Amino acid sequence: GLAVGQLSSKNARWLLGKEMAVAAINSVIWAVVVALVAQLWFGDAEIALGRVFYDDSGAPRIAVAYVRDLAARRRSEAMTRRFFTRTPELLALIDFDGTLELLNPAWERSLGWPPEQLVGERFDSLVHPDDLATLREGNEALRAGEELNDMRCRVKRADGSFCWTSFSCTPLVEEGHIVAAGRDLSAQLAAEAA
């Protein structure tokens, strides 16, 4: 250390820089300690060094870290996955060109198509030729930002037969995608015909 009488303008700048560096290191250490304690407390957390702030001379002044509890987000993601995989509805993410990008397992349970077999295929390749005009009209409405409810078309099963299906679709215009939920109408149409 230096005694008060030993301070001069020459070594004061050096001492200030040294103290600022020590303060910055201490800030980082304490931020990490607090983050680790928070991670132990929450049990599932994300720790990140947010930013180091510098003074006018360029010396580090303070470091800021943050902790975010990820448990709630992970539970929400798990619930979304369960909903997506267990729902009986045919769920699909389709781009505006008609390419199937994401399908849930209901496609296999209902129509016999494993989702991975259809991803990358065009949806219109599964639609009965007599229903393609309806599909095109629906796609134009979706591109214009309109939602569709109960758009009916026949969809090909893996065995080659066709199944009347009702789709409700929501456009995500900015992303260029369509979120579709469909259901097999076979039982309903059979009951109506009886």
JSON list of N, CA and C in Angstrom, two decimals, residues 13-29 52-55 57-63:
[
{"chain": "A", "resi": 13, "resn": "ARG", "atom": "N", "xyz": [-2.97, 7.82, -10.87]},
{"chain": "A", "resi": 13, "resn": "ARG", "atom": "CA", "xyz": [-3.63, 7.24, -12.04]},
{"chain": "A", "resi": 13, "resn": "ARG", "atom": "C", "xyz": [-3.39, 5.72, -12.09]},
{"chain": "A", "resi": 14, "resn": "TRP", "atom": "N", "xyz": [-2.14, 5.33, -11.80]},
{"chain": "A", "resi": 14, "resn": "TRP", "atom": "CA", "xyz": [-1.81, 3.90, -11.78]},
{"chain": "A", "resi": 14, "resn": "TRP", "atom": "C", "xyz": [-2.60, 3.19, -10.69]},
{"chain": "A", "resi": 15, "resn": "LEU", "atom": "N", "xyz": [-2.68, 3.78, -9.52]},
{"chain": "A", "resi": 15, "resn": "LEU", "atom": "CA", "xyz": [-3.39, 3.18, -8.40]},
{"chain": "A", "resi": 15, "resn": "LEU", "atom": "C", "xyz": [-4.89, 3.07, -8.70]},
{"chain": "A", "resi": 16, "resn": "LEU", "atom": "N", "xyz": [-5.46, 4.11, -9.32]},
{"chain": "A", "resi": 16, "resn": "LEU", "atom": "CA", "xyz": [-6.88, 4.08, -9.68]},
{"chain": "A", "resi": 16, "resn": "LEU", "atom": "C", "xyz": [-7.16, 2.95, -10.68]},
{"chain": "A", "resi": 17, "resn": "GLY", "atom": "N", "xyz": [-6.32, 2.81, -11.69]},
{"chain": "A", "resi": 17, "resn": "GLY", "atom": "CA", "xyz": [-6.48, 1.73, -12.67]},
{"chain": "A", "resi": 17, "resn": "GLY", "atom": "C", "xyz": [-6.39, 0.36, -12.02]},
{"chain": "A", "resi": 18, "resn": "LYS", "atom": "N", "xyz": [-5.44, 0.21, -11.09]},
{"chain": "A", "resi": 18, "resn": "LYS", "atom": "CA", "xyz": [-5.28, -1.05, -10.37]},
{"chain": "A", "resi": 18, "resn": "LYS", "atom": "C", "xyz": [-6.53, -1.35, -9.55]},
{"chain": "A", "resi": 19, "resn": "GLU", "atom": "N", "xyz": [-7.04, -0.36, -8.83]},
{"chain": "A", "resi": 19, "resn": "GLU", "atom": "CA", "xyz": [-8.24, -0.55, -8.00]},
{"chain": "A", "resi": 19, "resn": "GLU", "atom": "C", "xyz": [-9.47, -0.86, -8.86]},
{"chain": "A", "resi": 20, "resn": "MET", "atom": "N", "xyz": [-9.57, -0.24, -10.02]},
{"chain": "A", "resi": 20, "resn": "MET", "atom": "CA", "xyz": [-10.69, -0.50, -10.92]},
{"chain": "A", "resi": 20, "resn": "MET", "atom": "C", "xyz": [-10.62, -1.94, -11.45]},
{"chain": "A", "resi": 21, "resn": "ALA", "atom": "N", "xyz": [-9.43, -2.40, -11.77]},
{"chain": "A", "resi": 21, "resn": "ALA", "atom": "CA", "xyz": [-9.27, -3.78, -12.25]},
{"chain": "A", "resi": 21, "resn": "ALA", "atom": "C", "xyz": [-9.66, -4.76, -11.15]},
{"chain": "A", "resi": 22, "resn": "VAL", "atom": "N", "xyz": [-9.22, -4.49, -9.93]},
{"chain": "A", "resi": 22, "resn": "VAL", "atom": "CA", "xyz": [-9.58, -5.36, -8.80]},
{"chain": "A", "resi": 22, "resn": "VAL", "atom": "C", "xyz": [-11.10, -5.33, -8.59]},
{"chain": "A", "resi": 23, "resn": "ALA", "atom": "N", "xyz": [-11.72, -4.16, -8.71]},
{"chain": "A", "resi": 23, "resn": "ALA", "atom": "CA", "xyz": [-13.18, -4.06, -8.55]},
{"chain": "A", "resi": 23, "resn": "ALA", "atom": "C", "xyz": [-13.90, -4.86, -9.62]},
{"chain": "A", "resi": 24, "resn": "ALA", "atom": "N", "xyz": [-13.41, -4.80, -10.84]},
{"chain": "A", "resi": 24, "resn": "ALA", "atom": "CA", "xyz": [-14.04, -5.55, -11.93]},
{"chain": "A", "resi": 24, "resn": "ALA", "atom": "C", "xyz": [-13.92, -7.05, -11.68]},
{"chain": "A", "resi": 25, "resn": "ILE", "atom": "N", "xyz": [-12.75, -7.51, -11.26]},
{"chain": "A", "resi": 25, "resn": "ILE", "atom": "CA", "xyz": [-12.56, -8.93, -10.97]},
{"chain": "A", "resi": 25, "resn": "ILE", "atom": "C", "xyz": [-13.47, -9.36, -9.83]},
{"chain": "A", "resi": 26, "resn": "ASN", "atom": "N", "xyz": [-13.55, -8.53, -8.79]},
{"chain": "A", "resi": 26, "resn": "ASN", "atom": "CA", "xyz": [-14.44, -8.84, -7.67]},
{"chain": "A", "resi": 26, "resn": "ASN", "atom": "C", "xyz": [-15.90, -8.89, -8.12]},
{"chain": "A", "resi": 27, "resn": "SER", "atom": "N", "xyz": [-16.28, -8.00, -9.01]},
{"chain": "A", "resi": 27, "resn": "SER", "atom": "CA", "xyz": [-17.66, -8.00, -9.52]},
{"chain": "A", "resi": 27, "resn": "SER", "atom": "C", "xyz": [-17.98, -9.30, -10.23]},
{"chain": "A", "resi": 28, "resn": "VAL", "atom": "N", "xyz": [-17.05, -9.75, -11.06]},
{"chain": "A", "resi": 28, "resn": "VAL", "atom": "CA", "xyz": [-17.26, -10.99, -11.80]},
{"chain": "A", "resi": 28, "resn": "VAL", "atom": "C", "xyz": [-17.33, -12.17, -10.82]},
{"chain": "A", "resi": 29, "resn": "ILE", "atom": "N", "xyz": [-16.42, -12.19, -9.87]},
{"chain": "A", "resi": 29, "resn": "ILE", "atom": "CA", "xyz": [-16.42, -13.29, -8.89]},
{"chain": "A", "resi": 29, "resn": "ILE", "atom": "C", "xyz": [-17.73, -13.33, -8.13]},
{"chain": "A", "resi": 52, "resn": "VAL", "atom": "N", "xyz": [-19.87, -6.48, -19.24]},
{"chain": "A", "resi": 52, "resn": "VAL", "atom": "CA", "xyz": [-18.87, -5.76, -18.45]},
{"chain": "A", "resi": 52, "resn": "VAL", "atom": "C", "xyz": [-18.96, -4.30, -18.87]},
{"chain": "A", "resi": 53, "resn": "PHE", "atom": "N", "xyz": [-19.09, -3.41, -17.90]},
{"chain": "A", "resi": 53, "resn": "PHE", "atom": "CA", "xyz": [-19.16, -1.98, -18.18]},
{"chain": "A", "resi": 53, "resn": "PHE", "atom": "C", "xyz": [-17.80, -1.35, -17.91]},
{"chain": "A", "resi": 54, "resn": "TYR", "atom": "N", "xyz": [-17.37, -0.45, -18.77]},
{"chain": "A", "resi": 54, "resn": "TYR", "atom": "CA", "xyz": [-16.05, 0.20, -18.68]},
{"chain": "A", "resi": 54, "resn": "TYR", "atom": "C", "xyz": [-16.23, 1.68, -18.40]},
{"chain": "A", "resi": 55, "resn": "ASP", "atom": "N", "xyz": [-15.22, 2.27, -17.77]},
{"chain": "A", "resi": 55, "resn": "ASP", "atom": "CA", "xyz": [-15.26, 3.72, -17.55]},
{"chain": "A", "resi": 55, "resn": "ASP", "atom": "C", "xyz": [-14.67, 4.42, -18.77]},
{"chain": "A", "resi": 57, "resn": "SER", "atom": "N", "xyz": [-11.87, 5.73, -19.30]},
{"chain": "A", "resi": 57, "resn": "SER", "atom": "CA", "xyz": [-10.48, 5.41, -19.62]},
{"chain": "A", "resi": 57, "resn": "SER", "atom": "C", "xyz": [-10.34, 4.00, -20.19]},
{"chain": "A", "resi": 58, "resn": "GLY", "atom": "N", "xyz": [-11.43, 3.25, -20.20]},
{"chain": "A", "resi": 58, "resn": "GLY", "atom": "CA", "xyz": [-11.39, 1.89, -20.74]},
{"chain": "A", "resi": 58, "resn": "GLY", "atom": "C", "xyz": [-11.18, 0.82, -19.69]},
{"chain": "A", "resi": 59, "resn": "ALA", "atom": "N", "xyz": [-11.07, 1.24, -18.44]},
{"chain": "A", "resi": 59, "resn": "ALA", "atom": "CA", "xyz": [-10.89, 0.26, -17.37]},
{"chain": "A", "resi": 59, "resn": "ALA", "atom": "C", "xyz": [-12.24, -0.39, -17.04]},
{"chain": "A", "resi": 60, "resn": "PRO", "atom": "N", "xyz": [-12.24, -1.70, -16.76]},
{"chain": "A", "resi": 60, "resn": "PRO", "atom": "CA", "xyz": [-13.49, -2.36, -16.39]},
{"chain": "A", "resi": 60, "resn": "PRO", "atom": "C", "xyz": [-14.04, -1.77, -15.11]},
{"chain": "A", "resi": 61, "resn": "ARG", "atom": "N", "xyz": [-15.31, -1.48, -15.10]},
{"chain": "A", "resi": 61, "resn": "ARG", "atom": "CA", "xyz": [-15.94, -0.81, -13.96]},
{"chain": "A", "resi": 61, "resn": "ARG", "atom": "C", "xyz": [-16.79, -1.79, -13.15]},
{"chain": "A", "resi": 62, "resn": "ILE", "atom": "N", "xyz": [-17.64, -2.55, -13.83]},
{"chain": "A", "resi": 62, "resn": "ILE", "atom": "CA", "xyz": [-18.53, -3.48, -13.15]},
{"chain": "A", "resi": 62, "resn": "ILE", "atom": "C", "xyz": [-18.94, -4.58, -14.14]},
{"chain": "A", "resi": 63, "resn": "ALA", "atom": "N", "xyz": [-19.17, -5.75, -13.63]},
{"chain": "A", "resi": 63, "resn": "ALA", "atom": "CA", "xyz": [-19.64, -6.87, -14.45]},
{"chain": "A", "resi": 63, "resn": "ALA", "atom": "C", "xyz": [-21.01, -7.28, -13.93]}
]
